[in-house]
Short mmCIF file of C-alpha atoms in Angstrom, two decimals:
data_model
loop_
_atom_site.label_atom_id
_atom_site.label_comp_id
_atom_site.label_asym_id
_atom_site.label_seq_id
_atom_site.Cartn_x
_atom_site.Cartn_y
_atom_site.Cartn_z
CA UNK G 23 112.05 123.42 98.15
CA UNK G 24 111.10 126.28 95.47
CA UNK G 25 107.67 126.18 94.93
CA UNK G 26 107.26 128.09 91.72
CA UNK G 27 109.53 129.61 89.43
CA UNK G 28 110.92 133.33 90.55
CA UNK G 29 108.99 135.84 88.67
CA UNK G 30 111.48 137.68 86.38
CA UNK G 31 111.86 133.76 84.97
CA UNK G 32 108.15 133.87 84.38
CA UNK G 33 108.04 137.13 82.81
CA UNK G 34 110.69 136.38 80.80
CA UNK G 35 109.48 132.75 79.46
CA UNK G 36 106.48 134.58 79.19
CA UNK G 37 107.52 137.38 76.39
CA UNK G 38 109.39 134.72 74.52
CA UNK G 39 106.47 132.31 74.32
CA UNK G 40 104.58 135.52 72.91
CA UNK G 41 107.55 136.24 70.07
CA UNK G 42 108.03 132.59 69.58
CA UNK G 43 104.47 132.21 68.54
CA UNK G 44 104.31 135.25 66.54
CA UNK G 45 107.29 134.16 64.92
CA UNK G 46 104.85 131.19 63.45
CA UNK G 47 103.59 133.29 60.66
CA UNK G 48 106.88 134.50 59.36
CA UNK G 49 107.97 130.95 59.83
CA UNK G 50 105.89 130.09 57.10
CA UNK G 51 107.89 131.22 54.39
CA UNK G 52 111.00 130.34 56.47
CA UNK G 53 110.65 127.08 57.27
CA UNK G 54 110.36 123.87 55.17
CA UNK G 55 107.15 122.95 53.82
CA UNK G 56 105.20 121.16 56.51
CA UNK G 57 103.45 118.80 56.53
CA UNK G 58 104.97 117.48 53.61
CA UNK G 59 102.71 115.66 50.75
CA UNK G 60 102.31 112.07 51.23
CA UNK G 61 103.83 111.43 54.57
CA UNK G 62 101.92 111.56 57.25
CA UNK G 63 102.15 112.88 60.76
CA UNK G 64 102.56 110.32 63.28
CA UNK G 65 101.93 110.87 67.13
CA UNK G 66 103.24 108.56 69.09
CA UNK G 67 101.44 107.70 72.53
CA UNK G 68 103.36 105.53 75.07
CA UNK G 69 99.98 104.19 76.33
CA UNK G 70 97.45 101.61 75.47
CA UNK G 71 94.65 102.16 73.02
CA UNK G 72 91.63 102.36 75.23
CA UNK G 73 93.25 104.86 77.72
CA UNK G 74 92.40 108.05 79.10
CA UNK G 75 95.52 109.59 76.92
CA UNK G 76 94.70 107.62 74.22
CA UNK G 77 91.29 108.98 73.70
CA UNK G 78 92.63 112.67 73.99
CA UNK G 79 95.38 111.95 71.26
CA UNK G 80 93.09 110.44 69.09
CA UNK G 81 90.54 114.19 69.52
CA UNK G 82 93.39 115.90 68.91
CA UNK G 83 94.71 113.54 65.65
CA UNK G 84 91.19 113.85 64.29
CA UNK G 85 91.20 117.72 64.79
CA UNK G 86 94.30 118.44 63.45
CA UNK G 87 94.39 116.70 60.05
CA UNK G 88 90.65 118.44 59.43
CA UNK G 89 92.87 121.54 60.41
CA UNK G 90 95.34 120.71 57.82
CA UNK G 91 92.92 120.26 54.94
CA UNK G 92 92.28 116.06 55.51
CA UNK G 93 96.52 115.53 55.52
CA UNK G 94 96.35 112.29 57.12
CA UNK G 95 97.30 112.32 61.26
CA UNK G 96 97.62 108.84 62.86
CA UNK G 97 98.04 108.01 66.39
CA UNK G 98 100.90 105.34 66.45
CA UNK G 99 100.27 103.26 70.30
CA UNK G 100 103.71 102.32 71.56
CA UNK G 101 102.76 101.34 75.46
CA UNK G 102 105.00 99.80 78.08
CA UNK G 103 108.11 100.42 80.44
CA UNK G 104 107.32 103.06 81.86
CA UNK G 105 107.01 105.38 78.44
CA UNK G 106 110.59 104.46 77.71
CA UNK G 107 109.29 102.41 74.16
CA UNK G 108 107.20 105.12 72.91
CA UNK G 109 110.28 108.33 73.85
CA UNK G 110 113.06 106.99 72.78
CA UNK G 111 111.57 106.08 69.10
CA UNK G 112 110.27 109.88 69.21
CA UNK G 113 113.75 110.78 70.57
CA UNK G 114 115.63 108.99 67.39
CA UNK G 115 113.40 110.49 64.86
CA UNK G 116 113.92 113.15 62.15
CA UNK G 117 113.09 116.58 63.78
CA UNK G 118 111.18 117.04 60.42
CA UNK G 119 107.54 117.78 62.15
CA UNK G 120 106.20 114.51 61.08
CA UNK G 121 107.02 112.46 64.43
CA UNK G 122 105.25 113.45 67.36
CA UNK G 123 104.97 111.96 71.21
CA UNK G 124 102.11 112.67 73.12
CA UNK G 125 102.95 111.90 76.76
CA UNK G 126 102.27 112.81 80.33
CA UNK G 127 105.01 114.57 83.34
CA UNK G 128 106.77 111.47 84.26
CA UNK G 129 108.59 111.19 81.15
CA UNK G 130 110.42 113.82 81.55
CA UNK G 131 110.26 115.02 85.05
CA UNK G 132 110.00 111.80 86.98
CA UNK G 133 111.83 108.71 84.92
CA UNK G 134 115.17 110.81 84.88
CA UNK G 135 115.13 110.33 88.23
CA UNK G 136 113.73 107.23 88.99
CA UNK G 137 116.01 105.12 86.81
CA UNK G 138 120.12 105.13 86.34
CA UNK G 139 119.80 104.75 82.28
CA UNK G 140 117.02 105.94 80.24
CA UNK G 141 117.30 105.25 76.28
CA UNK G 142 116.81 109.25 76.09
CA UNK G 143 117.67 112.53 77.38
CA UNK G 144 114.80 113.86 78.63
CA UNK G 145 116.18 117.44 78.12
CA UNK G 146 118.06 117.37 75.14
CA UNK G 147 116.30 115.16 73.21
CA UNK G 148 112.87 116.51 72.56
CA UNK G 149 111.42 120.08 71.68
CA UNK G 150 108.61 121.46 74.04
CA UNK G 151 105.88 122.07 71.79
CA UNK G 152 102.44 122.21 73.32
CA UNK G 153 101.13 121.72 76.99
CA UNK G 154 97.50 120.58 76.41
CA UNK G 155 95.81 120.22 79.90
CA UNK G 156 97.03 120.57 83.18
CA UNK G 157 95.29 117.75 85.49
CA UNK G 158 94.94 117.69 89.37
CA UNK G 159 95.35 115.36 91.76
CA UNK G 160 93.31 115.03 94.53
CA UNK G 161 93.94 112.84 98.44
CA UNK G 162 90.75 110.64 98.82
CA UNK G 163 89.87 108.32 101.31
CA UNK G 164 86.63 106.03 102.43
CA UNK G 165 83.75 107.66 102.78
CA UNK G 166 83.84 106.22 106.53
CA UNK G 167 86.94 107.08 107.35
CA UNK G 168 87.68 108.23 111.03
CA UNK G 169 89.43 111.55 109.30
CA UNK G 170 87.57 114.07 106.78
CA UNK G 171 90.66 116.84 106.76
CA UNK G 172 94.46 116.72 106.21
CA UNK G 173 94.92 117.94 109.80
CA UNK G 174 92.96 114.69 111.17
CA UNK G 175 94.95 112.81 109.05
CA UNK G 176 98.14 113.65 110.19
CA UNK G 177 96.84 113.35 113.83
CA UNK G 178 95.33 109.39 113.12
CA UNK G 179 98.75 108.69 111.33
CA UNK G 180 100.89 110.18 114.60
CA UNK G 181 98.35 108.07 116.92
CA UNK G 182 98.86 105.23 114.67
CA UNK G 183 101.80 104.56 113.33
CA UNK G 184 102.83 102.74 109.98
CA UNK G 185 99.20 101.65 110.07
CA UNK G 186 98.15 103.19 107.33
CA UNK G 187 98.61 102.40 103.34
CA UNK G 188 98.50 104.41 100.46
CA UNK G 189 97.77 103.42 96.90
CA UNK G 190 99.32 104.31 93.70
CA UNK G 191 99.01 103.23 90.33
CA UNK G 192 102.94 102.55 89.78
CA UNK G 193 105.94 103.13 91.83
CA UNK G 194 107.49 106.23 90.66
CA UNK G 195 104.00 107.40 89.51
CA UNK G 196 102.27 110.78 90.47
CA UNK G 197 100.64 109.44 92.85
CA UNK G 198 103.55 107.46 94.92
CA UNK G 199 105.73 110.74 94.93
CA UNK G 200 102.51 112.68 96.06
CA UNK G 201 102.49 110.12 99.12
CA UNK G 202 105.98 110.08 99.61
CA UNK G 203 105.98 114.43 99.77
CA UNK G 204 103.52 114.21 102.22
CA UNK G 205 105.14 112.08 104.66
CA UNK G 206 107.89 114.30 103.73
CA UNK G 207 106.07 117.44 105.01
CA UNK G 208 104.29 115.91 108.15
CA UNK G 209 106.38 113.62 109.77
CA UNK G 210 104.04 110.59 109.13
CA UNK G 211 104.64 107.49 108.32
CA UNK G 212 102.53 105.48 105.77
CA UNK G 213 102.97 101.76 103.90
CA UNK G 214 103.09 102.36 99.85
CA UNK G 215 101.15 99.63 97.85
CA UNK G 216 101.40 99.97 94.24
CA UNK G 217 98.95 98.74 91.63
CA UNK G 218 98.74 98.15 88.29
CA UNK G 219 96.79 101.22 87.23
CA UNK G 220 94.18 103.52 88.62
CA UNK G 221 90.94 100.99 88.72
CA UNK G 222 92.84 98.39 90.90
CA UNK G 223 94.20 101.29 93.45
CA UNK G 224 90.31 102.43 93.03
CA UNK G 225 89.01 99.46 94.20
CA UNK G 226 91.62 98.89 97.05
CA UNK G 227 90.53 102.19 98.81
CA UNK G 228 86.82 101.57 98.20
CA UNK G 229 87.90 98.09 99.46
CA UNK G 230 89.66 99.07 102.38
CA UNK G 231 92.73 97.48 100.97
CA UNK G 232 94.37 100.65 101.68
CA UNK G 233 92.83 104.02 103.17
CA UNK G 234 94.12 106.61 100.83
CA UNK G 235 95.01 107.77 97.46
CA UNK G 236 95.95 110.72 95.67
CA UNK G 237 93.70 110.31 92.91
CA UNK G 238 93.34 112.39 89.41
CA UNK G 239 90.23 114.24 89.29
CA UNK G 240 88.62 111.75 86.40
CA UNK G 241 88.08 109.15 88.43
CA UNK G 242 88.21 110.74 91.85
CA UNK G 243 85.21 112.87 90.84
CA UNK G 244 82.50 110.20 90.09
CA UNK G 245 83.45 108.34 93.42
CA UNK G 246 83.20 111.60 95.72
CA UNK G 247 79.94 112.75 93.98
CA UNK G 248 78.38 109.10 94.48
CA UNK G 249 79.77 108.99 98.34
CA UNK G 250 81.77 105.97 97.89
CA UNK G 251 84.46 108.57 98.86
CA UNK G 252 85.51 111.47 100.32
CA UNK G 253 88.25 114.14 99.25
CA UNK G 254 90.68 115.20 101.91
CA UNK G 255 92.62 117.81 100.29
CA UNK G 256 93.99 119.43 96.38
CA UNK G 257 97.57 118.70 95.89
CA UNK G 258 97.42 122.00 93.97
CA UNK G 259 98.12 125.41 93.93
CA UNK G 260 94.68 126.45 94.07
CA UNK G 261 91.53 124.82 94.71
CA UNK G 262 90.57 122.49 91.76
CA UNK G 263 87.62 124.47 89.97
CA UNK G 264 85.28 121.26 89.47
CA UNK G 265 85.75 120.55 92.98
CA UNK G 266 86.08 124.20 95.11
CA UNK G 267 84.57 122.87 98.05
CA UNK G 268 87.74 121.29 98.44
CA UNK G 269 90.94 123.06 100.18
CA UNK G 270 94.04 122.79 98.99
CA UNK G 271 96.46 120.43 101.50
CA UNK G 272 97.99 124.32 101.32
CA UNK G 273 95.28 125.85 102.54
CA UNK G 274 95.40 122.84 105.52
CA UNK G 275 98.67 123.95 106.89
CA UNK G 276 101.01 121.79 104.83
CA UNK G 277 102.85 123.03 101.92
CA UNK G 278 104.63 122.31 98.54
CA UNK G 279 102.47 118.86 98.05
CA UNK G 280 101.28 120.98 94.50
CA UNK G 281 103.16 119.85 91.35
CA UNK G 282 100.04 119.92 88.87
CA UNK G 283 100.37 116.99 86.29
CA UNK G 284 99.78 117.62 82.58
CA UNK G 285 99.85 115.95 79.21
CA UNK G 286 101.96 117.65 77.07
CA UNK G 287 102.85 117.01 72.90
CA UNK G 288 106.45 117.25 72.50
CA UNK G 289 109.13 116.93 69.02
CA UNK G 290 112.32 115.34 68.37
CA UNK G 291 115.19 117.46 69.53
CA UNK G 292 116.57 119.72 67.39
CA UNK G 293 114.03 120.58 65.62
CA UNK G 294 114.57 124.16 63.42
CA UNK G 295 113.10 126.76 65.48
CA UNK G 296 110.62 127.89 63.13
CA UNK G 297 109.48 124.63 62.21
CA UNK G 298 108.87 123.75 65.81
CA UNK G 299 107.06 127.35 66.08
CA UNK G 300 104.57 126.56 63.00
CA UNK G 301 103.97 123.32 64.44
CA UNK G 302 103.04 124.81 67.78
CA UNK G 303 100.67 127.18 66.22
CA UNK G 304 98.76 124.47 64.43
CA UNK G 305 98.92 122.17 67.70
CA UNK G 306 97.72 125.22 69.90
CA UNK G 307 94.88 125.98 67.71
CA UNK G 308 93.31 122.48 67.77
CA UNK G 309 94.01 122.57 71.56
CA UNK G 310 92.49 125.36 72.64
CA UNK G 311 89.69 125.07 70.21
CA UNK G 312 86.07 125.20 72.02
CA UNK G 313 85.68 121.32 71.22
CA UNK G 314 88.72 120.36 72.81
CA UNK G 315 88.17 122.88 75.67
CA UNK G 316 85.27 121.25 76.74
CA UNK G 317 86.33 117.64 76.42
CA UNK G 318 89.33 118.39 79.01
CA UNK G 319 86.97 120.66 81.47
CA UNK G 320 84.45 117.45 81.24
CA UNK G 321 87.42 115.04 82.62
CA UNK G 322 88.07 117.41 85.49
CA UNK G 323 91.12 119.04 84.20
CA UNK G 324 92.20 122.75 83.05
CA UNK G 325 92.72 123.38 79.44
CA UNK G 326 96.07 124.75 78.31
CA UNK G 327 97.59 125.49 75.18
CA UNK G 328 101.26 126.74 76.64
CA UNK G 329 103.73 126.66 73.85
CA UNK G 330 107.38 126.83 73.21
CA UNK G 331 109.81 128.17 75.42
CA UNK G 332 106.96 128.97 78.41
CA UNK G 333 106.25 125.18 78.07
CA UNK G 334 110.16 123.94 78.00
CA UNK G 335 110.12 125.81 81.37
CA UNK G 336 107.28 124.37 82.74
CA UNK G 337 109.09 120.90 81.73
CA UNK G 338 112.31 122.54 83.29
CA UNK G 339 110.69 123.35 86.51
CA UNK G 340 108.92 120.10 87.23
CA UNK G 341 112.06 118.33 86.32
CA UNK G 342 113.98 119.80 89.12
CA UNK G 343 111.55 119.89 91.87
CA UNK G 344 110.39 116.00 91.41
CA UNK G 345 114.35 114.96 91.42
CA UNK G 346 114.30 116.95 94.77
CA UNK G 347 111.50 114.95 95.83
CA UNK G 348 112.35 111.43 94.24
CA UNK G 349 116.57 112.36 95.96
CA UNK G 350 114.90 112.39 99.33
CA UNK G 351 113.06 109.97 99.21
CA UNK G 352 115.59 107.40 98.10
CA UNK G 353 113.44 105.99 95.55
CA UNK G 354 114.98 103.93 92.75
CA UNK G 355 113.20 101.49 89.56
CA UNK G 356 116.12 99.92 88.00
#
């Protein structure tokens, strides 16, 4: 499996992203007027009110309309299957700038390969516009646990087979396909239980409903500092800077379990280049402002601020290496 993407593609995503943001002042007098009087911008979140996303959208609606002089900037909660609701009214929009989504990497990395029909293209039908965190995920188990590395793991699981369960907060989620690569890798085998969302699989490990998880670092971080649980392992490229007395399941001798999550604001399709570029910029700014900066670094994840075509090929990439992962896995949710 390719683990990154070769380096003349990086190079060269990387010097368009730089003209396709310095194309944002020019698109200025270029472009339609945006925003346009009266109408406000809408975000749409495929999420709850109340959620970790949620709250993040909301910093980010709040920022941006004091960024665009008070021009009103709501955050329009369209939750439920799977993220489908929320996309697919993004996807049928006008690609006028005034319909956002705000969404996370199964959307359009994991659903297009977890289900036959999806009421969207995940490619074709939205414009990349701004990555805004990157988040890791991180194994955990009980703090009594007869294993404290990945290596011990793997030698309990071998010793014990099939008697050991893993939690995630959904089929198909992060957090299943995390399990699933790493029985992939090692030659284990391990019984998924899903949950509905990240407290219940919380409370099954600290339970001992199940004896692992791969966990994001916002709520894995509270339980490993209290000692209600330890961390095995980053499923990331490098060690997670909140937590870097942590190896990487890399560093433990087992490799490619380190497709980092993110949250992500995307357009309609077809949105006029330098309309998508302006509205970049203004996204970009309010995301990598020092506010913002810290609220991310606070829940345990890395501040971004990608943009444009450097984005669409981060969205390009994780697309192809979770369908390699979901195709051998056999997993299916229709």
């Amino acid at each position: 499996m390719t683990r990154t993407l070769p380096r003349r593609t990086l190079l060269a995503a990387a010097g368009l992203c730089g003209l396709w943001l310095a194309s944002a002042g020019m698109a200025q007098a270029q472009a339609p007027a945006w925003p346009t009087p009266g109408k406000p911008i809408r975000i749409v979140l495929p999420f709850p009110a109340g959620s970790g996303t949620d709250a993040n959208v909301r910093n980010i609606a709040r920022m941006l309309q004091d960024q665009l002089g008070g021009h009103p900037v709501i955050v329009d909660n369209k939750p439920g299957a799977g993220t489908f609701i929320g996309a697919a009214e993004v996807a049928r929009a006008a690609p006028d700038g005034h319909t956002l989504l705000y969404t996370i990497v199964i959307t359009h990395t994991q659903n297009p390969h977890l289900y036959a029909k999806l009421p969207y293209d995940a490619m074709k039908d939205f414009t990349p516009l701004t990555q805004v965190m990157k988040s890791a995920t991180v194994l955990v188990t009980q703090a009594n646990a007869p294993f404290s590395t990945v290596a011990e793991l793997v030698a309990h699981a071998k010793a014990n087979p099939g008697k050991l369960n893993f939690a995630s907060y959904s089929a198909g989620s992060t957090s299943h396909l995390n399990g699933e690569l790493l029985m992939q890798r090692t030659g284990i085998q391990m019984v998924h239980v899903p949950y509905k969302g990240t407290p219940e699989a919380t409370r099954a490990v600290l339970a001992g409903d199940v004896q692992l998880y791969f966990d994001g670092t916002s709520t894995a971080i509270p339980q490993i500092r209290a000692g209600r649980m330890k961390a095995l392992g980053a499923a990331t490229p490098t060690r997670v800077p909140v937590l870097p007395e942590v190896p990487t399941i890399a560093e433990q001798g087992v490799p490619g379990i380190d497709i980092v999550g993110w949250q992500g604001l995307f357009g309609p399709g077809n949105m006029a280049p330098e309309l998508a570029a302006r509205v970049a910029a203004a996204l970009r700014q309010v995301v990598t402002s020092p506010e913002m900066v810290k609220s991310i670094e606070q829940q345990g994840a890395e501040p971004s601020g990608t943009s444009g075509p450097a984005f669409a090929a981060i969205v390009k990439s994780d697309h192809d290496r979770w369908g390699e992962v979901i195709r051998a896995a056999k997993i299916r949710l229709d």
